[in-house]
Amino acid sequence: MTSSFIEIPEKFRINKLIHQTTYLLNGELVEWGGDTSNIYSTISSTGDYQPTLLGSIPVLTEKEALMALDAASDAYGKGKGLWPTMKVADRISCMEKFVRQMKTKRKEVVKLLMWEIGKNLPDSEKEFDRTVEYIYDTIEDYKQMDRNSAKFQKQGGVHAHIRRGPLGVVLCLGPYNYPLNETFALLIPALMMGNTAIFKPAKYGVLLLTPLIEAFQNSFPKGVVNILFGRGRTVATPIMKDGRVDVLALIGHSNSANALQDVHPKSNRLRMVLGLEANNPAIILPDADLGLAIQECINGTTSFNGQRCTALKVLYVHKDIVDEFNKRFSEKIDNLKFGNPWDEGAQLTPLPEPNKPAYIQELIDDAIDNGAQIINNKGGETTENYIFPAIMYPSNNGMRVCQEEQFGPIIPIIPFNDIEEPLDDMASSNYGQQVSLFGKETKTLAPLIDTLVNLVCRVNLNSSCQRGPDVYPFTGRKDSAVATLSVRDALRSFSIRTFVASKDNEYNNEILKELLDSKASNFVSTDYIL
């Protein structure tokens, strides 16, 4: 399942290592002379398998972390800083400058997405393009928000000018599976609303952000964006312990979020924007279109090797159709093509985490010990950087693979007779992001939908779970999320309603008129942004 160096097209080869020797601190690219960490890809570029060295990053310490916190705090300036008090149009101009520079780095970022995390070429290109589109959509939504706020209201003899203001300093920690898109889904709206930020890339997918560092430096005032490299415990923990972080923005595991919350000395003042685990199920009813359900379940379980919080993690299939479903589903899974990310038609690609095949094997062994079998011929076949998707049947909710977010290529199928079985499992689950529901009879679907919307935050009818389109709400119940991330909602998650009020009398009204006519205030303004 590995490719030799001569099979790698020239444009995708690693011909020059990326040794990131600087980090962004207070508007300066600071040279680092301390310890570094090598970055490897699990994709081999030689005939005999061995990981490929891609480059290295600084391993920063607590000292640099607290310097970044100082820079972000100074840039916010207790609300008096240039960035939080800047005109909306000027902040938009900075963001537009950034995205223009970002677009020039598409080829470099896409190539590193493939090498660092094993994402196939079409999906890597889609992630970059989708992120650019997300930034432009955020800019447009922010303009509309400002237009809607460019007015005064009057109630009970009081004039009010209501807008949304920033929260302060944001610590932003992104995930490895969408290291560009989901990281920017946090960082971009946080900056757009006038917050300042400290950002640390994930362990995997770190080098792909280095081509963009200069764009951050060139586009934003000093201290507004600070980019750190290193271990989360070393740099993120002391930042949180300090207490000056106002918002923890994290997409990842709840253990990390809980650990960081716990060390913040003023947790009641800490705003959280979190995208966490999910254990999204599919429910396939006896009247479902099997061809459609199988294809959508393949997309849901195997896209990016199941390494998505929105992936389908467990399939509930009615006993009347489970044998036919298993047969056809297994055949299609076994026919999926494994290859390197740039290989045409590669649907399964190397796993970025070296220990992931061993972890998936643990889940397989546990399922077998509890009565399941691998029902597809290729299931569990292992190489140095991959383990082929294993379909485990019959599974039950007591198995680890049904309780843990496996985040990899293993697919448990649970047969059911009574619809209350999957509903009870969902109700008792720690997670509540999405569900896929496959069926046709509206009299059956209607009461199910009415229940499912109270257990999860998105019900996908005859389609796999997904995040997009980005204008739709992306959130979850229970341990799956805190706050909502969509183009519109994220701007609100990283801000708070704030307003100027004045009693309706001649004295105050004259002052308001002068404020508007003079354009002396960036907040009190009725200017309309085109």
Coordinates of C-alpha atoms in Angstrom, one line a residue:
M1 CA 0.0 0.0 0.0
T2 CA 3.0 2.3 -0.3
S3 CA 4.4 4.2 -3.3
S4 CA 8.1 4.5 -4.1
F5 CA 9.7 7.9 -4.7
I6 CA 9.8 7.5 -8.5
E7 CA 6.0 7.0 -8.6
I8 CA 5.4 10.4 -6.9
P9 CA 4.7 13.1 -9.5
E10 CA 7.4 15.8 -9.6
K11 CA 5.0 18.6 -8.6
F12 CA 4.1 16.7 -5.4
R13 CA 7.6 15.7 -4.3
I14 CA 9.2 17.1 -1.2
N15 CA 12.3 18.6 -2.8
K16 CA 13.1 21.2 -0.1
L17 CA 12.6 20.8 3.7
I18 CA 10.6 23.5 5.5
H19 CA 12.5 24.5 8.6
Q20 CA 10.3 27.1 10.3
T21 CA 12.8 29.2 12.3
T22 CA 10.5 32.1 13.3
Y23 CA 7.3 32.7 15.2
L24 CA 4.9 35.7 15.0
L25 CA 5.1 37.8 18.1
N26 CA 3.8 41.4 18.4
G27 CA 4.0 42.0 14.7
E28 CA 7.5 40.6 14.3
L29 CA 8.8 37.4 12.9
V30 CA 11.1 36.4 15.8
E31 CA 14.0 34.1 15.1
W32 CA 14.2 31.0 17.3
G33 CA 17.5 29.6 18.4
G34 CA 16.2 27.0 20.9
D35 CA 15.0 23.4 20.6
T36 CA 13.1 22.3 17.4
S37 CA 10.9 19.4 16.6
N38 CA 11.1 17.4 13.3
I39 CA 7.9 17.1 11.3
Y40 CA 7.4 13.7 9.6
S41 CA 4.8 12.4 7.1
T42 CA 3.6 8.8 7.4
I43 CA 3.7 8.8 3.6
S44 CA 6.9 7.1 2.4
S45 CA 8.9 8.5 -0.4
T46 CA 11.3 5.5 -0.7
G47 CA 10.8 2.0 -1.9
D48 CA 11.4 0.5 1.6
Y49 CA 8.9 2.1 3.9
Q50 CA 10.0 4.9 6.2
P51 CA 8.4 8.2 7.3
T52 CA 9.3 11.2 5.2
L53 CA 10.9 14.2 6.9
L54 CA 9.1 17.4 5.9
G55 CA 10.9 20.0 8.1
S56 CA 10.9 21.3 11.6
I57 CA 9.2 23.8 13.9
P58 CA 10.3 25.7 17.0
V59 CA 9.6 24.2 20.4
L60 CA 8.7 27.3 22.3
T61 CA 8.6 27.6 26.0
E62 CA 6.4 29.2 28.7
K63 CA 8.4 32.4 28.4
E64 CA 7.5 32.9 24.7
A65 CA 3.9 31.9 25.4
L66 CA 3.5 34.6 28.1
M67 CA 5.2 37.1 25.8
A68 CA 2.6 36.3 23.2
L69 CA -0.1 36.9 25.8
D70 CA 1.4 40.2 26.7
A71 CA 1.4 41.2 23.1
A72 CA -2.3 40.2 22.6
S73 CA -3.3 41.9 25.8
D74 CA -1.4 45.1 24.9
A75 CA -3.0 45.1 21.4
Y76 CA -6.4 44.9 23.0
G77 CA -5.3 47.6 25.5
K78 CA -8.1 47.1 28.0
G79 CA -10.5 48.0 25.1
K80 CA -8.5 51.1 24.1
G81 CA -6.3 49.4 21.5
L82 CA -6.2 50.3 17.8
W83 CA -7.8 47.0 16.7
P84 CA -10.9 46.9 19.0
T85 CA -11.6 50.6 18.5
M86 CA -10.9 50.6 14.7
K87 CA -13.6 51.5 12.2
V88 CA -15.4 48.4 10.9
A89 CA -14.4 49.3 7.3
D90 CA -10.8 49.4 8.3
R91 CA -10.9 46.0 10.0
I92 CA -12.5 44.6 6.9
S93 CA -9.7 46.2 4.8
C94 CA -7.1 44.3 6.8
M95 CA -9.0 41.0 6.4
E96 CA -9.3 41.6 2.6
K97 CA -5.6 42.2 2.4
F98 CA -4.9 39.0 4.3
V99 CA -7.1 36.8 2.1
R100 CA -5.6 38.3 -1.1
Q101 CA -2.1 37.3 0.1
M102 CA -3.4 33.9 1.3
K103 CA -4.7 33.0 -2.1
T104 CA -1.1 33.3 -3.5
K105 CA -0.1 30.3 -1.3
R106 CA -2.7 27.8 -2.5
K107 CA -0.3 25.4 -4.2
E108 CA 2.0 25.3 -1.1
V109 CA -0.8 24.8 1.4
V110 CA -2.5 22.1 -0.7
K111 CA 0.7 20.1 -1.1
L112 CA 1.4 20.2 2.6
L113 CA -2.2 19.2 3.4
M114 CA -1.6 16.0 1.5
W115 CA 1.8 15.2 3.0
E116 CA 1.1 16.2 6.6
I117 CA -2.3 14.7 7.2
G118 CA -2.8 12.5 4.1
K119 CA -5.9 14.3 2.8
N120 CA -6.4 13.5 -0.9
L121 CA -5.8 16.1 -3.6
P122 CA -9.5 17.0 -4.3
D123 CA -10.3 17.4 -0.6
S124 CA -7.1 19.3 0.0
E125 CA -8.0 21.7 -2.8
K126 CA -11.6 21.9 -1.5
E127 CA -10.4 22.7 2.0
F128 CA -8.3 25.7 0.8
D129 CA -10.9 27.0 -1.5
R130 CA -13.7 26.6 1.0
T131 CA -11.6 28.5 3.6
V132 CA -11.1 31.4 1.2
E133 CA -14.9 31.4 0.5
Y134 CA -15.5 31.3 4.3
I135 CA -13.4 34.4 4.8
Y136 CA -15.3 36.3 2.1
D137 CA -18.6 35.2 3.4
T138 CA -17.6 36.3 6.9
I139 CA -16.6 39.7 5.6
E140 CA -20.0 40.1 3.8
D141 CA -22.0 39.0 6.9
Y142 CA -20.0 41.4 9.0
K143 CA -20.8 44.2 6.6
Q144 CA -24.5 43.3 6.8
M145 CA -24.4 43.2 10.6
D146 CA -22.9 46.6 10.6
R147 CA -25.5 47.9 8.2
N148 CA -28.3 46.6 10.4
S149 CA -26.7 48.3 13.4
A150 CA -26.2 51.7 11.7
K151 CA -29.3 53.2 13.3
F152 CA -30.8 54.4 16.6
Q153 CA -33.7 52.9 18.4
K154 CA -36.1 54.7 20.8
Q155 CA -38.0 53.0 23.5
G156 CA -39.4 54.5 26.8
G157 CA -37.9 57.8 26.1
V158 CA -34.4 56.4 25.7
H159 CA -32.4 56.4 22.5
A160 CA -30.1 53.4 22.0
H161 CA -27.4 52.7 19.5
I162 CA -26.8 48.9 19.6
R163 CA -23.8 47.1 18.1
R164 CA -21.7 44.1 18.8
G165 CA -18.3 44.6 20.5
P166 CA -15.3 42.3 21.0
L167 CA -14.7 40.2 24.1
G168 CA -10.9 40.6 24.5
V169 CA -8.1 38.1 24.1
V170 CA -8.7 34.8 22.3
L171 CA -6.6 31.6 22.7
C172 CA -7.2 29.7 19.4
L173 CA -6.4 26.0 19.1
G174 CA -7.4 24.2 15.9
P175 CA -7.7 20.5 15.0
Y176 CA -5.4 18.4 12.8
N177 CA -8.2 17.0 10.5
Y178 CA -9.1 20.4 9.1
P179 CA -6.0 22.3 10.1
L180 CA -6.8 25.2 7.8
N181 CA -10.6 25.4 7.5
E182 CA -11.7 24.7 11.0
T183 CA -8.8 26.7 12.5
F184 CA -9.8 29.7 10.5
A185 CA -13.5 29.1 11.3
L186 CA -12.4 30.1 14.8
L187 CA -9.6 32.6 14.1
I188 CA -11.2 34.7 11.3
P189 CA -14.5 35.7 13.1
A190 CA -12.6 36.3 16.3
L191 CA -10.4 38.8 14.6
M192 CA -13.2 40.3 12.5
M193 CA -15.1 41.3 15.7
G194 CA -12.1 43.2 17.1
N195 CA -10.6 40.6 19.4
T196 CA -6.9 39.9 19.5
A197 CA -5.6 36.4 19.3
I198 CA -2.9 33.9 20.2
F199 CA -2.9 30.9 17.9
K200 CA -1.2 27.5 18.1
P201 CA -1.5 25.1 15.2
A202 CA -2.3 21.4 15.9
K203 CA 0.4 18.7 16.2
Y204 CA -0.3 17.4 12.7
G205 CA -0.9 20.0 9.9
V206 CA 1.4 22.6 11.4
L207 CA 3.8 23.3 8.5
L208 CA 1.0 24.0 6.1
L209 CA 0.3 27.2 8.1
T210 CA 3.8 28.5 7.8
P211 CA 3.3 29.9 4.3
L212 CA 0.7 32.2 5.7
I213 CA 2.6 33.7 8.6
E214 CA 3.9 36.6 6.6
A215 CA 0.4 37.4 5.4
F216 CA -0.7 37.6 9.0
Q217 CA 2.2 39.9 9.8
N218 CA 1.6 42.1 6.8
S219 CA -2.2 42.4 7.2
F220 CA -2.9 43.1 10.8
P221 CA -1.6 45.6 13.4
K222 CA 1.1 44.4 15.8
G223 CA 0.0 42.1 18.5
V224 CA -3.4 41.4 16.9
V225 CA -2.3 37.9 15.7
N226 CA 0.4 36.0 17.5
I227 CA 1.4 32.5 16.3
L228 CA 3.1 30.0 18.6
F229 CA 4.7 26.6 17.9
G230 CA 5.3 23.8 20.4
R231 CA 3.5 21.6 22.8
G232 CA 0.0 22.5 24.1
R233 CA 0.8 21.8 27.7
T234 CA 3.9 24.0 27.5
V235 CA 2.4 27.0 25.8
A236 CA -1.4 26.9 26.2
T237 CA -1.5 25.9 29.8
P238 CA 0.5 28.9 31.2
I239 CA -1.5 31.2 29.0
M240 CA -4.7 30.0 30.5
K241 CA -3.3 30.0 34.0
D242 CA -2.5 33.7 33.7
G243 CA -6.2 34.6 33.6
R244 CA -6.0 37.3 30.9
V245 CA -7.6 35.1 28.2
D246 CA -11.2 36.1 27.7
V247 CA -12.2 33.4 25.1
L248 CA -11.0 29.8 24.7
A249 CA -11.6 28.8 21.1
L250 CA -10.9 25.1 20.5
I251 CA -11.8 22.4 18.1
G252 CA -10.6 19.1 19.4
H253 CA -11.2 16.7 22.3
S254 CA -13.1 17.6 25.4
N255 CA -10.3 16.4 27.6
S256 CA -8.1 19.2 26.3
A257 CA -10.9 21.8 26.6
N258 CA -11.6 20.7 30.2
A259 CA -8.0 20.7 31.2
L260 CA -7.5 24.3 29.9
Q261 CA -10.8 25.5 31.5
D262 CA -9.8 24.1 34.8
V263 CA -6.6 26.1 35.1
H264 CA -8.1 29.4 34.3
P265 CA -8.5 31.4 37.6
K266 CA -11.7 33.2 36.6
S267 CA -13.8 30.5 34.8
N268 CA -17.0 32.5 35.2
R269 CA -15.5 35.2 33.0
L270 CA -14.2 32.8 30.4
R271 CA -16.2 32.6 27.2
M272 CA -15.9 29.2 25.4
V273 CA -16.3 28.4 21.7
L274 CA -15.7 24.7 21.4
G275 CA -16.2 22.1 18.7
L276 CA -15.7 18.7 20.4
E277 CA -16.3 15.0 19.8
A278 CA -19.3 13.4 18.2
N279 CA -20.5 9.9 17.8
N280 CA -22.9 10.5 15.0
P281 CA -25.2 7.5 14.1
A282 CA -27.1 6.6 11.0
I283 CA -30.5 5.0 11.3
I284 CA -31.5 2.9 8.3
L285 CA -35.3 2.1 8.4
P286 CA -36.7 -0.9 6.5
D287 CA -38.2 1.2 3.8
A288 CA -35.0 3.1 3.0
D289 CA -33.6 3.2 -0.5
L290 CA -30.7 0.8 0.1
G291 CA -28.6 2.0 -2.8
L292 CA -28.8 5.6 -1.6
A293 CA -28.3 4.7 2.0
I294 CA -25.3 2.6 1.3
Q295 CA -23.6 5.2 -0.8
E296 CA -24.3 7.9 1.8
C297 CA -23.0 5.7 4.6
I298 CA -19.8 5.0 2.6
N299 CA -19.3 8.7 2.3
G300 CA -20.1 9.3 5.9
T301 CA -17.9 6.6 7.3
T302 CA -14.9 6.6 5.1
S303 CA -14.4 10.2 3.9
F304 CA -10.9 11.2 5.1
N305 CA -10.8 7.8 6.6
G306 CA -13.5 8.6 9.2
Q307 CA -11.3 11.3 10.7
R308 CA -14.1 13.9 11.0
C309 CA -16.2 14.9 13.9
T310 CA -19.1 14.8 11.5
A311 CA -18.3 11.3 10.3
L312 CA -20.9 8.5 10.8
K313 CA -19.4 6.5 13.7
V314 CA -22.1 3.8 14.1
L315 CA -24.8 2.4 11.8
Y316 CA -28.1 1.2 13.1
V317 CA -29.7 -1.0 10.5
H318 CA -33.2 -2.6 10.8
K319 CA -33.1 -6.4 11.0
D320 CA -35.4 -6.8 8.1
I321 CA -32.8 -5.4 5.7
V322 CA -29.5 -5.8 7.6
D323 CA -28.3 -8.9 5.7
E324 CA -28.7 -7.3 2.3
F325 CA -27.3 -4.0 3.6
N326 CA -24.2 -5.8 5.0
K327 CA -23.6 -7.7 1.8
R328 CA -23.7 -4.7 -0.5
F329 CA -22.1 -2.3 1.9
S330 CA -19.1 -4.7 2.5
E331 CA -18.6 -5.2 -1.3
K332 CA -18.4 -1.4 -1.9
I333 CA -16.1 -0.8 1.1
D334 CA -13.7 -3.4 -0.2
N335 CA -13.7 -1.8 -3.6
L336 CA -12.5 1.6 -2.3
K337 CA -9.1 2.5 -3.6
F338 CA -6.2 3.0 -1.2
G339 CA -3.4 5.2 -2.4
N340 CA -1.3 8.3 -1.8
P341 CA -3.3 11.6 -1.6
W342 CA -2.3 12.6 -5.2
D343 CA -3.2 9.3 -6.7
E344 CA -6.2 9.7 -9.0
G345 CA -9.3 8.2 -7.4
A346 CA -7.7 7.5 -4.0
Q347 CA -10.5 7.4 -1.5
L348 CA -8.5 5.9 1.3
T349 CA -5.2 7.5 2.2
P350 CA -2.4 7.1 4.8
L351 CA -3.3 7.9 8.4
P352 CA -1.3 10.9 9.8
E353 CA -1.1 9.5 13.3
P354 CA 1.6 6.7 13.5
N355 CA -0.2 5.0 16.4
K356 CA -3.7 5.0 14.8
P357 CA -3.6 1.6 13.1
A358 CA -2.7 0.0 16.5
Y359 CA -5.6 1.8 18.2
I360 CA -8.1 0.7 15.6
Q361 CA -6.8 -2.9 16.0
E362 CA -7.6 -2.5 19.8
L363 CA -11.1 -1.6 18.9
I364 CA -11.4 -4.5 16.5
D365 CA -10.1 -6.9 19.1
D366 CA -12.6 -5.6 21.7
A367 CA -15.5 -5.9 19.3
I368 CA -14.6 -9.5 18.5
D369 CA -14.2 -10.3 22.2
N370 CA -17.8 -9.0 22.6
G371 CA -19.3 -11.0 19.8
A372 CA -18.7 -9.1 16.6
Q373 CA -17.0 -10.2 13.5
I374 CA -15.2 -8.5 10.6
I375 CA -17.6 -9.0 7.7
N376 CA -15.7 -7.5 4.8
N377 CA -12.8 -9.4 3.2
K378 CA -10.2 -6.6 3.5
G379 CA -11.2 -5.4 6.9
G380 CA -8.3 -4.9 9.3
E381 CA -5.5 -5.4 6.7
T382 CA -2.6 -3.4 8.1
T383 CA 0.4 -1.7 6.6
E384 CA 2.9 0.7 8.2
N385 CA 0.6 3.7 7.7
Y386 CA -2.9 2.3 7.3
I387 CA -5.5 -0.2 8.5
F388 CA -8.2 -1.0 6.0
P389 CA -11.8 -0.2 7.2
A390 CA -13.2 -3.0 9.2
I391 CA -17.0 -3.5 9.3
M392 CA -17.9 -5.0 12.7
Y393 CA -21.2 -7.0 12.9
P394 CA -23.2 -7.5 15.0
S395 CA -22.0 -4.7 17.2
N396 CA -23.7 -3.5 20.4
N397 CA -23.5 -0.4 22.5
G398 CA -21.3 -2.0 25.1
M399 CA -18.3 -2.2 22.8
R400 CA -15.5 0.4 22.9
V401 CA -16.0 1.2 19.2
C402 CA -19.6 2.3 19.9
Q403 CA -18.7 4.3 23.0
E404 CA -15.5 6.1 21.9
E405 CA -15.1 8.4 19.0
Q406 CA -12.9 6.1 16.9
F407 CA -11.9 8.8 14.4
G408 CA -10.6 6.3 12.0
P409 CA -11.4 3.4 9.6
I410 CA -13.7 1.0 11.6
I411 CA -17.4 0.8 11.1
P412 CA -19.7 -0.8 13.7
I413 CA -23.2 -2.0 12.5
I414 CA -25.9 -2.5 15.2
P415 CA -29.1 -4.4 14.1
F416 CA -32.3 -3.2 15.6
N417 CA -36.0 -4.3 15.7
D418 CA -37.5 -1.5 17.8
I419 CA -36.7 2.2 16.9
E420 CA -36.5 2.9 20.6
E421 CA -33.2 1.0 20.7
P422 CA -31.2 3.6 18.7
L423 CA -33.2 6.4 20.3
D424 CA -32.3 5.2 23.8
D425 CA -28.7 4.9 22.9
M426 CA -28.6 8.4 21.5
A427 CA -30.3 9.8 24.6
S428 CA -27.8 8.2 26.9
S429 CA -24.8 9.1 24.7
N430 CA -22.4 11.8 25.9
Y431 CA -22.7 13.4 22.5
G432 CA -25.3 15.1 20.4
Q433 CA -24.1 16.6 17.2
Q434 CA -25.9 15.0 14.2
V435 CA -27.8 12.0 12.9
S436 CA -28.5 10.6 9.5
L437 CA -32.0 9.2 9.0
F438 CA -32.7 6.9 6.0
G439 CA -36.4 6.1 5.1
K440 CA -39.3 7.1 3.0
E441 CA -42.6 6.7 4.8
T442 CA -43.6 10.2 6.1
K443 CA -45.8 8.8 8.9
T444 CA -42.8 7.0 10.3
L445 CA -40.3 9.8 9.6
A446 CA -42.4 12.6 11.1
P447 CA -42.4 11.5 14.8
L448 CA -38.8 10.4 14.5
I449 CA -37.7 13.8 13.3
D450 CA -39.6 15.4 16.1
T451 CA -37.7 13.4 18.6
L452 CA -34.3 13.5 16.9
V453 CA -34.2 17.3 16.8
N454 CA -34.3 17.2 20.6
L455 CA -31.3 14.8 20.8
V456 CA -29.0 16.3 18.2
C457 CA -28.6 19.6 16.4
R458 CA -28.8 18.5 12.8
V459 CA -31.0 15.7 11.3
N460 CA -29.8 14.7 7.8
L461 CA -32.6 13.1 5.9
N462 CA -31.3 10.5 3.5
S463 CA -27.8 12.0 3.5
S464 CA -24.6 11.6 5.5
C465 CA -23.7 14.0 8.3
Q466 CA -21.7 17.0 7.3
R467 CA -20.7 20.5 8.4
G468 CA -21.5 22.6 5.4
P469 CA -22.8 24.7 3.9
D470 CA -20.9 27.1 6.2
V471 CA -23.9 29.5 6.4
Y472 CA -25.9 26.8 8.3
P473 CA -25.5 26.4 12.1
F474 CA -22.7 24.0 13.2
T475 CA -23.0 23.1 16.9
G476 CA -23.9 20.2 19.2
R477 CA -25.5 19.2 22.5
K478 CA -23.9 17.8 25.6
D479 CA -20.2 17.1 25.2
S480 CA -20.2 17.9 21.4
A481 CA -19.9 21.6 21.4
V482 CA -20.2 25.0 23.1
A483 CA -21.5 27.9 21.0
T484 CA -22.3 27.8 17.3
L485 CA -20.0 28.1 14.4
S486 CA -21.5 29.2 11.1
V487 CA -20.6 32.3 9.1
R488 CA -23.3 34.3 10.9
D489 CA -23.2 32.6 14.3
A490 CA -19.4 32.6 14.8
L491 CA -19.4 36.4 14.6
R492 CA -21.9 36.5 17.4
S493 CA -20.1 33.8 19.4
F494 CA -16.9 36.0 19.5
S495 CA -18.7 39.2 20.4
I496 CA -21.2 40.7 22.8
R497 CA -24.1 43.1 22.4
T498 CA -23.1 46.6 23.7
F499 CA -24.8 49.9 23.2
V500 CA -24.8 53.6 23.9
A501 CA -28.1 54.9 25.5
S502 CA -29.2 58.5 26.1
K503 CA -32.4 60.0 27.4
D504 CA -34.5 61.8 24.8
N505 CA -33.9 65.4 25.7
E506 CA -32.6 68.4 23.9
Y507 CA -29.2 68.4 25.6
N508 CA -28.4 64.7 24.8
N509 CA -29.8 64.9 21.3
E510 CA -27.6 67.8 20.4
I511 CA -24.5 65.8 21.6
L512 CA -25.6 62.7 19.5
K513 CA -26.1 64.9 16.5
E514 CA -22.6 66.3 16.9
L515 CA -21.2 62.9 17.3
L516 CA -22.7 61.7 14.1
D517 CA -21.9 64.8 12.1
S518 CA -18.3 65.0 13.2
K519 CA -17.7 61.2 12.7
A520 CA -15.4 61.4 15.7
S521 CA -16.6 58.1 17.1
N522 CA -16.0 54.8 15.4
F523 CA -18.8 53.2 17.5
V524 CA -21.5 55.9 17.3
S525 CA -21.9 55.9 13.5
T526 CA -24.7 55.5 11.0
D527 CA -22.4 55.2 8.0
Y528 CA -23.5 52.5 5.5
I529 CA -20.8 50.2 4.3
L530 CA -21.3 49.2 0.7

